[in-house]
Amino acid sequence: MTPGPVARPEGATHRSGATLARSNRRWFWLFVTPFLAGLLVFVYAPLLWSLCLSFFDARNTVTPNRFVGLGNYTYLLADRLFVDSMVTFIAFAVFIVPLTFACSLGLALLLQRITVLRAFFRSAFFLPTAVSYVIAAMVWRMTFFNGARFGLANTLLTSLGLEPINWLGGENSWYWLALVSLRLWLQVGFYMILFIAGLNQIDPQLYEAASLDGAGAWRRFWSITFPLLRPTSVAVSMLLLFNAFQAFDEFYNMLNTVGGYPPYARPPLVYLYLISFGGGLQDLGIGSAGTMILTLVILVFSFLQNRLLSIGADR
Amino acid sequence: MALTRRTLLTLSGGLAATTALAACGSNTGRTPAPSTAPGTPVASADPSAGRPELAQWYHKYGEDGVEQAVKKWAAEYPGADVSVNWVLADYEKTLSAALLTPTAPDVFEYANGPTLDMIKAGQVEDLTDTLGGARDDFTPSVLERVTYQDKVYAIPQTVDMQLLYYRKDLFDAKGLTAPKTLAELTHAANTVADGSIGGFFAGNDGGVGVLGLLLMWAAGVEEMNEARTQAAFNTSALYDALSGYKELFDSPGMVKSASADWSDASPFINGETAMQWGGMWDLPKVIEAHGDAFDVLPFPAIGGSGRQVVPFGAFSACVSSKSANVTAAKNFVKWLWIDSEDKQVEFSNAFGTHIPAKPKLFPQATKVADGPGASAAQFVTDHGRSNALHWTPASSEAYSTAVSNVIKSGADAAAEFGSAAEKVTAELQRVAG
């Protein structure tokens, strides 16, 4: 039996194409306008004003009148602390991007294989994504990586007969362990979900055919899963990189002390925040110039992302 | 009612729009105030209608009762309706942002008065006339810190200072005397420390933040030359001082992390350390915990030309230039921090320990009349130092970065301080321009 034409439900009214188009437009603007307005007011207007401020001597004012041209840019590019902050970002990205990528992919693959409690485990790993960076940073700082003898990590160390470590003190590089583990815990679940979505797009018949041809688990992963996940992998890599650029909350809340923010482990956003509003400084001209430099760098990476994604799409 | 997806999205859109519009509003918790032109006598305002409304900001004091007291005083003021905003954290950063907006607080406190950049940018009012004949009542060195080109930009509220708490009982048990030099302090820290208690604590950054300038002063070195045109700290005496502190920093007696930072005496009270660099404001808590088993000291001298030193400063009341009621704000500051000496004495006696900004009130300040409080007040007279107005935040940043790199990373002192001195000199030339 072949299905017949679907009957129009009783009571349904005929609507002309023009009426429908008008209705769609109305709904479109109803939904889009608030967010567009928010975007204009809270993103594009400040961005444009920052661009303007970056060419002025704007200490303690948002309406400066002394034009300095590219002076703020040349100052920043010659500033050792700003260059150090870019190095800090690179060091952070070198740790966090591959580690989160590998862990997220690993978790996604594991959860694809299990048949019981799959939804529970997905939720459990995703849950930290909902936790505030500030709250998590305080827990990490005050509980796990407290440098005092009674900190959790130090209690474990001393119970093993080892010396306690001043995790966040800066005379060693242990603070990276705290910073990287915190961000890994917070974001691994989100990227795991992206990978699961990517894995679901792969035709299972490919795996069956490969198995029949004698391909082992590693061969199937390397020859089927990894290449077909390429668009997801590129997107995840870029998102991780951008997020690394925007690192602020966990750094600031874990390392800032009554004495101020230490000179080590300052990612660019923390450094620019300190210049613009921190510790009595209020140099919005240099802070804005730094923001523009960062925006430019992110735009370059976005361009590269688009190129890489298009390569992935071609294949 | 079934909530369809379309209804939900519509509601979400509406809610977002409402939130965005609300965020664009200018409600700062202060009702609109009638405009008062400078020079208009506030006393002539009708008390029943149109009283000026002022917003006053304080940072969060750790001592119990301060918030209630300042709100009570604000309510008592007859000349205006004053609302107090008690800022819980990141006071300076929050205030810096607020001062850029039209809804900046009318009156606010700032550590050691406004920065030079705040004065030069015209963010604060000249209070010289407000101070008037009371200028001679205030401790000269405290007033000098809020004075620029003979104009006074803030009224000192109360004087605070930092000092070294040490456990006299533990020192006696080990045959140690009160350290007067950094070498003696290092020896004492390592002698008194054992598995149950640490030797010396000055913050969770190892003291680098709070002791940076003290290391300079204790070595007999100055931040800048007398003409305030050049950095003067890049000397071998400073390198030696840093070398001496690094020895303490790397020694087992140094406590680098504790249950609270240096500004809270809890680590000393809890028995985590035998010595702590802390604030005078915690003196009552320390007395309650340790009775007469402790004493206080200035920071020890370093090297042959060194000297003992304590830093002092005063949170001071400023009036924002953006205030719609500048005259009313000035009148309020005058009433509270110049005329109301009973309240100034109460601030010194009732909450922690503070030193009045006016020497003539010292006899009424019971907390500094005897014992460690009296010693602390004497330290301010004998060894007190306050950082210079021309030592800008950028200079401070450059210097403390060098200190941290030398102490924590073992960087070359000459290279680090040479670079910092260049930056400080550039800053001095900038602010002179």
XYZ file of C-alpha atoms in Angstrom:
748
model
C 0.000 0.000 0.000
C 1.357 3.360 -0.954
C 0.643 6.330 1.211
C -1.849 8.762 -0.182
C -1.556 12.509 -0.217
C -1.580 14.071 3.237
C -4.924 15.693 3.876
C -4.936 19.261 5.178
C -6.118 19.203 8.787
C -9.596 20.429 9.286
C -9.732 24.054 10.293
C -6.400 24.922 8.744
C -6.460 28.179 6.855
C -4.927 28.997 3.529
C -2.173 31.596 3.697
C -0.804 33.343 0.692
C 2.966 33.294 0.026
C 3.241 37.040 0.667
C 1.506 36.778 4.062
C 3.746 33.910 5.075
C 6.848 35.853 4.017
C 5.716 38.885 6.043
C 5.026 36.688 9.040
C 8.444 35.055 8.751
C 10.128 38.441 8.507
C 8.301 39.651 11.588
C 9.356 36.617 13.589
C 12.877 36.887 12.238
C 13.262 40.469 13.444
C 11.535 39.711 16.731
C 14.108 37.070 17.512
C 17.128 38.746 16.016
C 16.697 42.361 17.143
C 17.408 41.957 20.891
C 20.556 39.975 20.253
C 21.667 42.237 17.418
C 21.164 45.252 19.664
C 23.151 43.549 22.413
C 25.901 42.720 19.969
C 26.068 46.294 18.701
C 25.959 47.898 22.142
C 28.140 45.507 24.101
C 30.563 44.206 21.463
C 30.933 46.356 18.374
C 30.571 49.792 19.990
C 33.212 49.064 22.690
C 35.438 47.516 20.043
C 35.252 50.642 17.900
C 35.761 52.874 20.927
C 38.767 50.779 21.948
C 40.194 51.247 18.472
C 39.762 54.988 18.900
C 41.263 55.012 22.415
C 44.278 53.036 21.242
C 45.520 56.097 19.335
C 45.238 58.432 22.337
C 46.922 59.019 25.669
C 43.933 57.817 27.689
C 45.057 57.685 31.292
C 42.138 57.843 33.723
C 39.692 58.904 31.019
C 37.548 57.455 28.241
C 37.347 60.783 26.457
C 40.996 61.620 25.808
C 42.203 64.542 23.733
C 45.924 63.877 23.274
C 46.506 61.959 20.049
C 49.616 59.750 20.143
C 49.265 57.931 16.833
C 50.836 54.479 16.973
C 52.705 55.333 20.178
C 50.711 52.924 22.326
C 51.294 50.109 19.841
C 55.044 50.647 19.625
C 55.216 50.889 23.427
C 53.443 47.571 23.862
C 55.403 45.712 21.210
C 58.619 46.817 22.935
C 57.235 46.055 26.401
C 58.921 42.999 27.867
C 55.941 42.215 30.095
C 53.521 42.197 27.143
C 55.855 39.967 25.148
C 56.158 37.723 28.218
C 52.364 37.530 28.397
C 52.266 36.300 24.801
C 54.886 33.690 25.700
C 52.713 32.693 28.665
C 49.783 32.231 26.313
C 51.895 30.047 24.002
C 53.096 27.940 26.938
C 49.519 27.559 28.176
C 48.245 26.706 24.693
C 51.034 24.155 24.173
C 49.839 22.322 27.290
C 46.110 22.778 27.193
C 45.204 22.442 23.499
C 46.663 18.985 22.773
C 45.836 17.687 26.245
C 42.172 18.700 26.121
C 41.935 17.504 22.532
C 43.314 14.068 23.384
C 41.284 13.661 26.565
C 38.030 14.813 24.941
C 38.510 12.496 21.986
C 39.504 9.633 24.263
C 36.430 10.092 26.435
C 34.167 10.363 23.398
C 35.549 7.118 21.969
C 35.161 5.330 25.301
C 31.589 6.522 25.737
C 30.735 5.454 22.194
C 31.768 1.920 23.040
C 30.000 1.398 26.324
C 26.439 0.159 26.253
C 25.340 0.720 29.850
C 24.907 4.025 31.688
C 26.044 5.912 28.602
C 23.760 8.892 29.281
C 24.896 9.006 32.900
C 28.563 9.125 32.014
C 27.992 11.722 29.314
C 26.199 13.915 31.834
C 28.806 13.304 34.512
C 31.672 14.373 32.261
C 29.707 17.308 30.855
C 28.632 18.645 34.247
C 31.865 20.599 35.070
C 31.186 22.731 31.980
C 28.388 24.359 33.982
C 30.697 25.281 36.874
C 31.913 28.869 37.194
C 35.608 29.360 36.423
C 35.864 31.647 39.451
C 34.380 29.122 41.864
C 36.460 26.292 40.448
C 39.615 28.435 40.669
C 38.938 29.184 44.327
C 38.413 25.481 45.081
C 41.632 24.590 43.267
C 43.549 27.349 45.037
C 42.244 26.929 48.549
C 41.760 23.191 48.679
C 43.702 21.133 46.163
C 46.728 23.310 45.441
C 46.980 25.245 48.672
C 50.706 25.581 49.330
C 50.247 25.240 53.092
C 51.013 21.960 54.797
C 47.307 21.213 55.151
C 46.457 21.625 51.445
C 45.012 18.470 49.891
C 47.859 17.862 47.441
C 50.464 18.589 50.123
C 48.727 16.305 52.604
C 49.014 13.520 50.042
C 52.666 14.348 49.432
C 53.577 14.427 53.114
C 51.706 11.166 53.715
C 54.043 9.664 51.120
C 57.036 11.104 52.929
C 57.602 13.886 50.388
C 58.148 17.595 51.024
C 55.140 19.918 50.569
C 55.183 22.112 47.476
C 54.313 25.803 47.216
C 52.191 25.124 44.154
C 51.279 28.655 43.133
C 54.258 30.535 44.614
C 56.158 30.962 41.346
C 59.619 29.825 42.411
C 58.983 26.671 40.388
C 56.629 25.834 37.528
C 54.125 23.790 39.514
C 51.459 26.448 39.032
C 51.057 25.157 35.487
C 49.792 21.863 36.894
C 47.052 23.705 38.793
C 46.125 25.947 35.858
C 46.081 23.223 33.226
C 44.269 20.647 35.352
C 41.577 23.177 36.243
C 40.844 24.154 32.672
C 41.018 20.530 31.546
C 38.413 19.564 34.151
C 36.168 22.450 33.197
C 36.135 22.066 29.434
C 36.875 18.448 28.587
C 33.187 17.491 28.807
C 32.101 20.145 26.321
C 34.586 19.075 23.664
C 33.757 15.442 24.379
C 30.165 16.198 23.344
C 31.408 17.799 20.107
C 33.464 14.716 19.336
C 30.534 12.428 20.112
C 28.453 14.423 17.633
C 31.231 13.997 15.082
C 31.526 10.276 15.748
C 27.787 9.843 15.261
C 28.162 11.168 11.730
C 30.459 8.306 10.726
C 28.705 5.464 8.928
C 28.988 2.271 11.066
C 29.163 0.190 7.896
C 32.663 1.518 7.324
C 33.800 -0.086 10.582
C 32.021 -3.365 9.733
C 33.694 -3.487 6.336
C 37.095 -2.710 7.843
C 36.624 -5.416 10.479
C 35.753 -7.934 7.783
C 38.968 -6.942 6.041
C 40.860 -7.735 9.251
C 41.548 -4.185 10.477
C 42.272 -3.973 14.205
C 40.984 -1.288 16.588
C 43.991 0.979 16.120
C 43.862 0.616 12.319
C 40.133 1.429 12.294
C 40.736 4.514 14.418
C 43.646 5.762 12.368
C 42.190 5.024 8.932
C 38.497 5.729 9.498
C 37.708 7.637 12.679
C 40.478 10.180 12.696
C 40.237 11.236 9.023
C 36.438 11.435 9.093
C 36.528 13.475 12.291
C 38.731 16.057 10.615
C 36.153 18.883 10.425
C 35.267 18.357 14.101
C 38.925 18.086 15.054
C 39.828 21.333 13.307
C 36.906 23.150 14.894
C 37.773 21.803 18.352
C 41.435 22.753 17.934
C 40.572 26.289 16.950
C 38.030 26.707 19.725
C 40.592 25.457 22.225
C 43.147 27.901 20.888
C 40.752 30.839 21.075
C 39.748 29.892 24.592
C 43.407 29.712 25.539
C 43.791 33.254 24.186
C 40.944 34.405 26.352
C 42.367 32.846 29.513
C 41.678 35.137 32.444
C 39.430 33.841 35.210
C 41.420 30.894 36.450
C 44.736 32.750 36.220
C 43.493 35.831 38.020
C 41.593 34.026 40.747
C 44.280 31.468 41.401
C 47.361 33.684 41.362
C 46.286 37.160 42.456
C 47.304 37.943 46.051
C 46.946 40.851 48.465
C 50.364 41.944 47.225
C 49.050 42.072 43.644
C 49.258 39.797 40.613
C 52.705 38.196 40.297
C 54.850 38.892 37.220
C 54.832 35.247 36.139
C 51.952 33.399 34.424
C 50.305 36.519 33.071
C 48.310 35.742 29.947
C 47.632 38.736 27.661
C 44.137 39.451 28.992
C 45.322 39.543 32.598
C 48.176 41.868 31.695
C 45.903 44.204 29.742
C 43.343 44.171 32.558
C 46.039 45.163 35.045
C 47.123 48.011 32.768
C 43.572 49.226 32.232
C 42.088 48.827 35.706
C 44.465 47.026 38.029
C 46.506 48.260 40.940
C 45.914 51.978 40.465
C 46.888 51.912 36.810
C 44.226 53.097 34.429
C 45.929 53.408 31.076
C 43.066 52.739 28.709
C 45.093 53.831 25.669
C 47.705 51.117 26.057
C 45.090 48.633 27.247
C 43.044 49.302 24.120
C 46.079 48.999 21.859
C 46.777 45.598 23.418
C 43.159 44.586 22.832
C 43.480 45.543 19.176
C 46.679 43.525 18.814
C 44.961 40.508 20.355
C 41.923 40.988 18.116
C 44.214 41.039 15.097
C 45.943 37.851 16.192
C 42.581 36.131 16.725
C 41.440 37.306 13.288
C 44.552 35.752 11.748
C 43.807 32.491 13.511
C 40.155 32.697 12.364
C 41.360 33.094 8.815
C 43.616 30.075 9.211
C 40.720 28.151 10.713
C 38.526 28.909 7.732
C 41.265 27.774 5.394
C 41.773 24.537 7.299
C 38.050 23.875 7.529
C 37.618 24.403 3.817
C 40.439 21.928 3.188
C 38.614 19.458 5.396
C 35.337 20.088 3.558
C 36.981 19.450 0.182
C 38.045 16.059 1.305
C -0.356 25.795 29.908
C 1.853 23.804 27.589
C 5.053 25.659 26.840
C 5.769 25.197 23.173
C 9.211 25.754 21.713
C 7.972 28.867 19.909
C 6.540 30.335 23.115
C 9.744 29.581 24.943
C 11.867 31.288 22.290
C 9.573 34.307 22.245
C 9.783 34.604 26.010
C 13.552 34.200 25.875
C 13.853 36.942 23.290
C 11.692 39.257 25.329
C 13.609 38.490 28.483
C 16.919 39.135 26.749
C 15.641 42.442 25.430
C 14.386 43.435 28.869
C 17.703 42.468 30.448
C 19.649 44.407 27.851
C 17.535 47.491 28.375
C 17.820 47.153 32.135
C 21.581 46.874 31.833
C 21.613 50.084 29.826
C 19.906 51.907 32.663
C 21.689 54.129 35.113
C 20.350 52.860 38.391
C 23.297 52.780 40.744
C 21.276 52.540 43.885
C 21.357 56.295 44.311
C 18.283 58.364 43.647
C 18.768 61.420 41.426
C 20.118 64.371 43.302
C 19.258 67.980 42.694
C 22.087 69.792 41.063
C 24.061 71.943 43.441
C 26.375 74.466 41.940
C 29.782 74.715 43.570
C 29.725 77.355 46.210
C 26.058 76.915 47.017
C 25.688 76.655 50.775
C 24.240 73.290 51.628
C 22.809 74.507 54.875
C 20.264 76.515 52.935
C 18.755 73.350 51.431
C 15.251 72.574 52.597
C 15.609 69.542 54.867
C 12.178 68.242 54.041
C 12.612 68.262 50.285
C 15.527 68.385 47.915
C 18.260 67.445 50.362
C 21.385 66.582 48.385
C 21.978 62.877 47.990
C 25.519 61.569 48.125
C 27.060 58.195 47.416
C 30.079 57.236 49.493
C 32.316 54.239 48.837
C 34.501 52.279 51.259
C 36.643 49.211 50.745
C 35.833 46.255 52.989
C 37.655 46.616 56.289
C 38.506 43.305 57.953
C 37.630 44.561 61.418
C 34.151 43.860 62.720
C 31.859 46.833 63.132
C 33.392 49.285 60.662
C 30.633 48.851 58.096
C 27.914 49.456 60.678
C 29.759 52.470 62.081
C 30.323 54.254 58.763
C 26.688 53.652 57.776
C 25.563 55.010 61.115
C 27.714 58.119 60.708
C 26.420 58.634 57.182
C 22.850 58.439 58.494
C 23.678 60.969 61.219
C 24.924 63.603 58.785
C 22.391 66.440 58.773
C 23.435 68.080 55.509
C 22.618 65.353 52.972
C 21.257 61.870 52.471
C 24.389 59.757 52.265
C 24.248 56.174 51.010
C 27.268 53.996 51.735
C 28.496 51.398 49.258
C 30.615 48.798 51.041
C 32.732 47.253 48.264
C 33.585 43.689 49.188
C 36.485 42.980 46.831
C 38.737 44.502 44.189
C 37.958 47.968 45.542
C 40.515 49.942 43.560
C 39.640 48.253 40.270
C 35.911 48.695 40.795
C 36.392 52.303 41.782
C 38.689 53.018 38.822
C 35.980 51.822 36.441
C 33.255 53.750 38.280
C 35.229 56.986 38.185
C 35.075 56.916 34.390
C 31.298 57.020 34.416
C 28.824 59.809 35.142
C 27.602 57.814 38.145
C 30.918 57.865 39.975
C 30.608 58.010 43.781
C 30.574 61.535 45.206
C 32.892 60.623 48.061
C 35.299 57.718 48.190
C 38.334 56.597 50.142
C 41.638 55.704 48.524
C 44.774 54.251 50.048
C 47.207 57.116 50.704
C 44.983 59.468 48.762
C 44.478 59.574 45.003
C 47.235 58.571 42.593
C 49.131 61.263 40.732
C 47.383 60.220 37.504
C 43.980 60.621 39.163
C 44.952 64.141 40.238
C 46.410 65.088 36.865
C 43.371 63.692 35.036
C 41.121 65.871 37.192
C 39.207 62.960 38.710
C 39.354 64.394 42.235
C 38.545 67.758 43.704
C 41.001 70.098 45.365
C 40.148 69.996 49.093
C 42.602 72.678 50.250
C 39.832 75.105 51.143
C 37.822 72.337 52.789
C 40.780 71.580 55.035
C 41.233 75.281 55.775
C 42.783 76.065 59.125
C 42.756 72.420 60.215
C 45.877 71.737 58.135
C 48.109 71.994 61.210
C 46.005 69.437 63.087
C 47.124 66.564 60.865
C 50.378 64.623 60.994
C 52.519 66.478 58.424
C 53.982 63.391 56.730
C 50.487 61.925 56.283
C 49.140 65.133 54.824
C 52.164 65.511 52.536
C 51.266 62.221 50.840
C 47.911 63.637 49.679
C 49.358 66.989 48.636
C 50.433 67.865 45.090
C 51.735 71.292 44.114
C 50.577 72.691 47.465
C 47.004 71.533 46.969
C 45.435 68.931 49.223
C 43.432 66.285 47.341
C 42.218 64.071 50.186
C 41.528 64.183 53.907
C 43.341 61.439 55.883
C 40.835 59.278 57.773
C 43.032 57.173 60.016
C 46.623 55.986 59.939
C 47.503 52.318 59.497
C 50.901 50.731 59.616
C 52.568 47.369 59.150
C 54.869 45.650 61.584
C 56.494 42.371 62.516
C 54.673 40.159 65.016
C 56.886 37.634 66.774
C 56.361 34.992 69.461
C 58.409 36.163 72.434
C 57.771 32.925 74.327
C 59.220 30.769 71.536
C 62.176 33.111 71.114
C 62.919 32.956 74.839
C 62.737 29.164 74.774
C 65.368 29.076 72.028
C 67.524 31.795 73.573
C 66.843 34.208 70.705
C 66.677 37.979 70.947
C 64.420 40.289 68.941
C 65.978 40.581 65.445
C 67.194 44.018 64.447
C 68.920 43.016 61.222
C 67.864 40.792 58.345
C 70.666 38.366 59.172
C 69.312 38.037 62.717
C 65.796 37.571 61.361
C 66.967 34.773 59.071
C 68.811 33.096 61.922
C 65.790 33.395 64.206
C 63.382 32.058 61.569
C 65.483 28.973 61.027
C 66.155 28.413 64.715
C 62.583 28.716 65.894
C 61.028 26.710 63.046
C 60.391 23.036 63.559
C 57.925 20.473 62.268
C 55.019 22.085 64.107
C 55.568 25.788 63.374
C 57.204 27.847 60.640
C 59.687 30.675 61.103
C 58.669 33.741 59.103
C 55.608 34.531 56.966
C 54.982 37.639 54.860
C 52.308 36.570 52.410
C 51.466 33.768 50.043
C 53.786 35.279 47.448
C 56.722 34.865 49.819
C 56.566 38.497 50.896
C 57.647 39.771 47.500
C 54.602 42.015 47.127
C 54.419 43.606 50.560
C 58.132 43.737 51.393
C 59.442 45.006 48.051
C 59.807 48.665 49.018
C 60.776 47.775 52.590
C 63.816 45.886 51.336
C 64.855 49.078 49.554
C 64.270 51.368 52.520
C 65.765 48.954 55.046
C 68.951 48.904 52.952
C 69.130 52.703 53.173
C 68.194 53.141 49.512
C 65.699 55.665 48.101
C 63.209 55.249 45.261
C 64.225 58.423 43.434
C 66.495 61.428 43.680
C 65.381 64.504 45.611
C 64.466 66.381 42.453
C 62.168 63.446 41.523
C 63.660 63.226 38.062
C 65.542 59.926 38.219
C 65.305 56.495 39.817
C 67.845 56.154 42.615
C 67.423 52.548 43.745
C 69.690 50.801 41.251
C 72.603 50.377 43.673
C 74.771 47.571 45.003
C 73.213 48.109 48.451
C 69.860 47.036 46.998
C 71.405 44.024 45.248
C 72.917 42.956 48.578
C 69.566 43.440 50.322
C 67.846 41.218 47.767
C 70.585 38.661 48.110
C 70.054 38.649 51.874
C 66.301 38.253 51.529
C 66.718 35.471 48.985
C 68.775 33.617 51.563
C 65.833 33.857 53.967
C 63.355 33.015 51.180
C 65.209 29.823 50.277
C 65.722 28.742 53.876
C 63.569 26.155 55.676
C 62.367 28.763 58.168
C 60.451 30.677 55.493
C 56.702 30.030 55.358
C 55.631 30.595 51.753
C 52.012 29.614 52.041
C 49.562 29.787 54.918
C 45.868 29.828 55.741
C 45.573 33.557 54.966
C 47.622 36.293 53.347
C 49.902 38.707 55.211
C 47.138 41.255 55.819
C 45.314 38.773 58.060
C 47.087 37.695 61.251
C 45.412 34.271 61.248
C 48.605 32.339 60.405
C 50.323 33.944 63.425
C 47.284 33.432 65.623
C 46.829 29.808 64.500
C 50.422 28.927 65.293
C 51.472 28.384 61.683
C 54.406 30.761 62.051
C 56.502 32.255 64.857
C 56.897 35.574 63.007
C 54.510 37.297 60.634
C 54.669 40.562 58.775
C 51.198 41.993 59.276
C 49.020 44.981 59.934
C 48.504 46.938 63.110
C 44.770 46.577 62.526
C 44.938 42.961 63.727
C 46.565 43.817 67.045
C 43.459 43.175 69.231
C 43.007 39.693 67.738
C 46.665 38.868 68.308
C 46.513 40.118 71.900
C 43.428 37.986 72.483
C 45.176 34.912 71.081
C 48.659 35.267 72.537
C 48.310 37.656 75.484
C 51.766 38.894 76.434
C 53.567 35.988 74.763
C 54.245 38.085 71.653
C 55.690 41.456 70.775
C 56.078 43.684 67.748
C 59.065 44.992 65.821
C 59.879 47.161 62.841
C 61.318 45.513 59.725
C 65.011 44.891 60.398
C 67.870 46.844 58.884
C 69.869 45.391 56.001
C 73.572 46.035 55.456
C 75.945 48.656 56.843
C 73.903 51.679 55.793
C 70.579 50.058 56.579
C 67.911 51.114 59.067
C 64.840 49.634 60.692
C 61.656 50.714 58.989
C 57.855 50.481 59.102
C 55.521 51.588 56.327
C 52.505 53.655 57.203
C 49.684 55.133 55.232
C 46.203 56.465 55.546
C 43.032 55.695 53.703
C 41.914 59.176 52.765
C 38.579 60.648 51.717
C 38.380 62.108 48.192
C 35.625 63.973 46.376
C 34.925 63.012 42.781
C 35.038 65.814 40.232
C 32.081 64.172 38.507
C 29.883 64.570 41.548
C 26.698 66.481 40.874
C 27.007 67.826 44.427
C 30.646 68.752 44.816
C 30.007 71.308 47.537
C 27.740 68.989 49.481
C 30.319 66.224 49.143
C 33.084 68.516 50.428
C 30.912 69.582 53.328
C 30.255 65.957 54.241
C 33.967 65.094 54.151
C 34.714 68.130 56.323
C 32.003 67.159 58.800
C 33.146 63.547 59.092
C 36.941 63.588 58.804
C 37.846 67.107 59.985
C 35.192 68.260 62.464
C 33.828 65.036 64.043
C 36.749 64.157 66.234
C 34.614 61.863 68.368
C 34.065 59.649 65.323
C 37.754 59.756 64.406
C 38.648 58.587 67.915
C 35.972 55.891 67.723
C 37.473 54.653 64.448
C 40.852 54.319 66.157
C 39.590 52.593 69.277
C 36.553 50.524 68.409
C 37.629 48.521 65.371
C 41.004 46.871 65.376
C 43.790 49.301 66.123
C 44.408 52.475 64.181
C 46.333 55.676 64.843
C 44.385 58.931 64.578
C 45.465 61.161 61.696
C 45.597 64.077 64.155
C 48.352 63.965 66.809
C 46.159 65.921 69.232
C 43.830 62.888 69.401
C 46.615 60.461 70.367
C 45.861 60.721 74.118
C 42.298 59.559 73.463
C 43.393 56.609 71.319
C 43.402 53.970 74.023
C 44.657 51.119 71.821
C 47.976 52.862 71.233
C 48.393 54.133 74.796
C 50.457 51.209 76.064
C 51.813 47.739 75.263
C 52.426 46.675 71.655
C 50.045 49.388 70.399
C 52.208 52.090 71.944
C 55.328 50.452 70.500
C 53.712 50.412 67.069
C 52.784 54.079 67.267
C 56.347 54.876 68.333
C 57.690 52.915 65.344
C 55.754 55.242 63.038
C 57.451 58.230 64.664
C 60.931 56.690 64.737
C 61.019 54.487 61.638
C 57.947 55.400 59.579
C 58.095 55.649 55.788
C 55.407 56.172 53.210
C 55.801 55.686 49.492
C 56.084 58.873 47.471
C 53.225 60.282 45.413
C 55.547 60.256 42.398
C 56.107 56.512 42.807
C 53.350 55.711 40.330
C 51.644 52.320 39.939
C 53.689 51.784 36.760
C 56.909 52.419 38.704
C 55.747 50.118 41.464
C 54.934 47.435 38.899
C 58.363 47.662 37.246
C 60.148 47.509 40.602
C 58.121 44.648 42.072
C 58.568 42.612 38.885
C 62.329 42.981 39.285
C 62.128 41.995 42.967
C 60.060 38.910 42.123
C 62.369 37.848 39.305
C 65.462 38.187 41.497
C 63.990 36.444 44.540
C 61.952 33.720 42.874
C 63.730 33.072 39.607
C 67.260 33.954 40.657
C 67.526 36.580 37.896
C 70.526 38.898 37.763
C 69.823 41.822 40.103
C 71.848 44.391 38.143
C 70.025 43.587 34.896
C 66.587 43.489 36.511
C 66.926 46.700 38.506
C 68.689 48.446 35.652
C 65.667 47.755 33.474
C 63.261 48.767 36.263
C 65.198 51.999 36.886
C 64.866 52.951 33.214
C 61.118 52.499 33.417
C 60.835 54.447 36.664
C 62.891 57.330 35.275
C 60.654 57.385 32.195
C 57.626 57.508 34.495
C 59.089 60.385 36.498
C 59.693 62.315 33.307
C 56.167 61.553 32.122
C 54.472 62.823 35.280
C 56.705 65.891 35.300
C 55.547 66.731 31.770
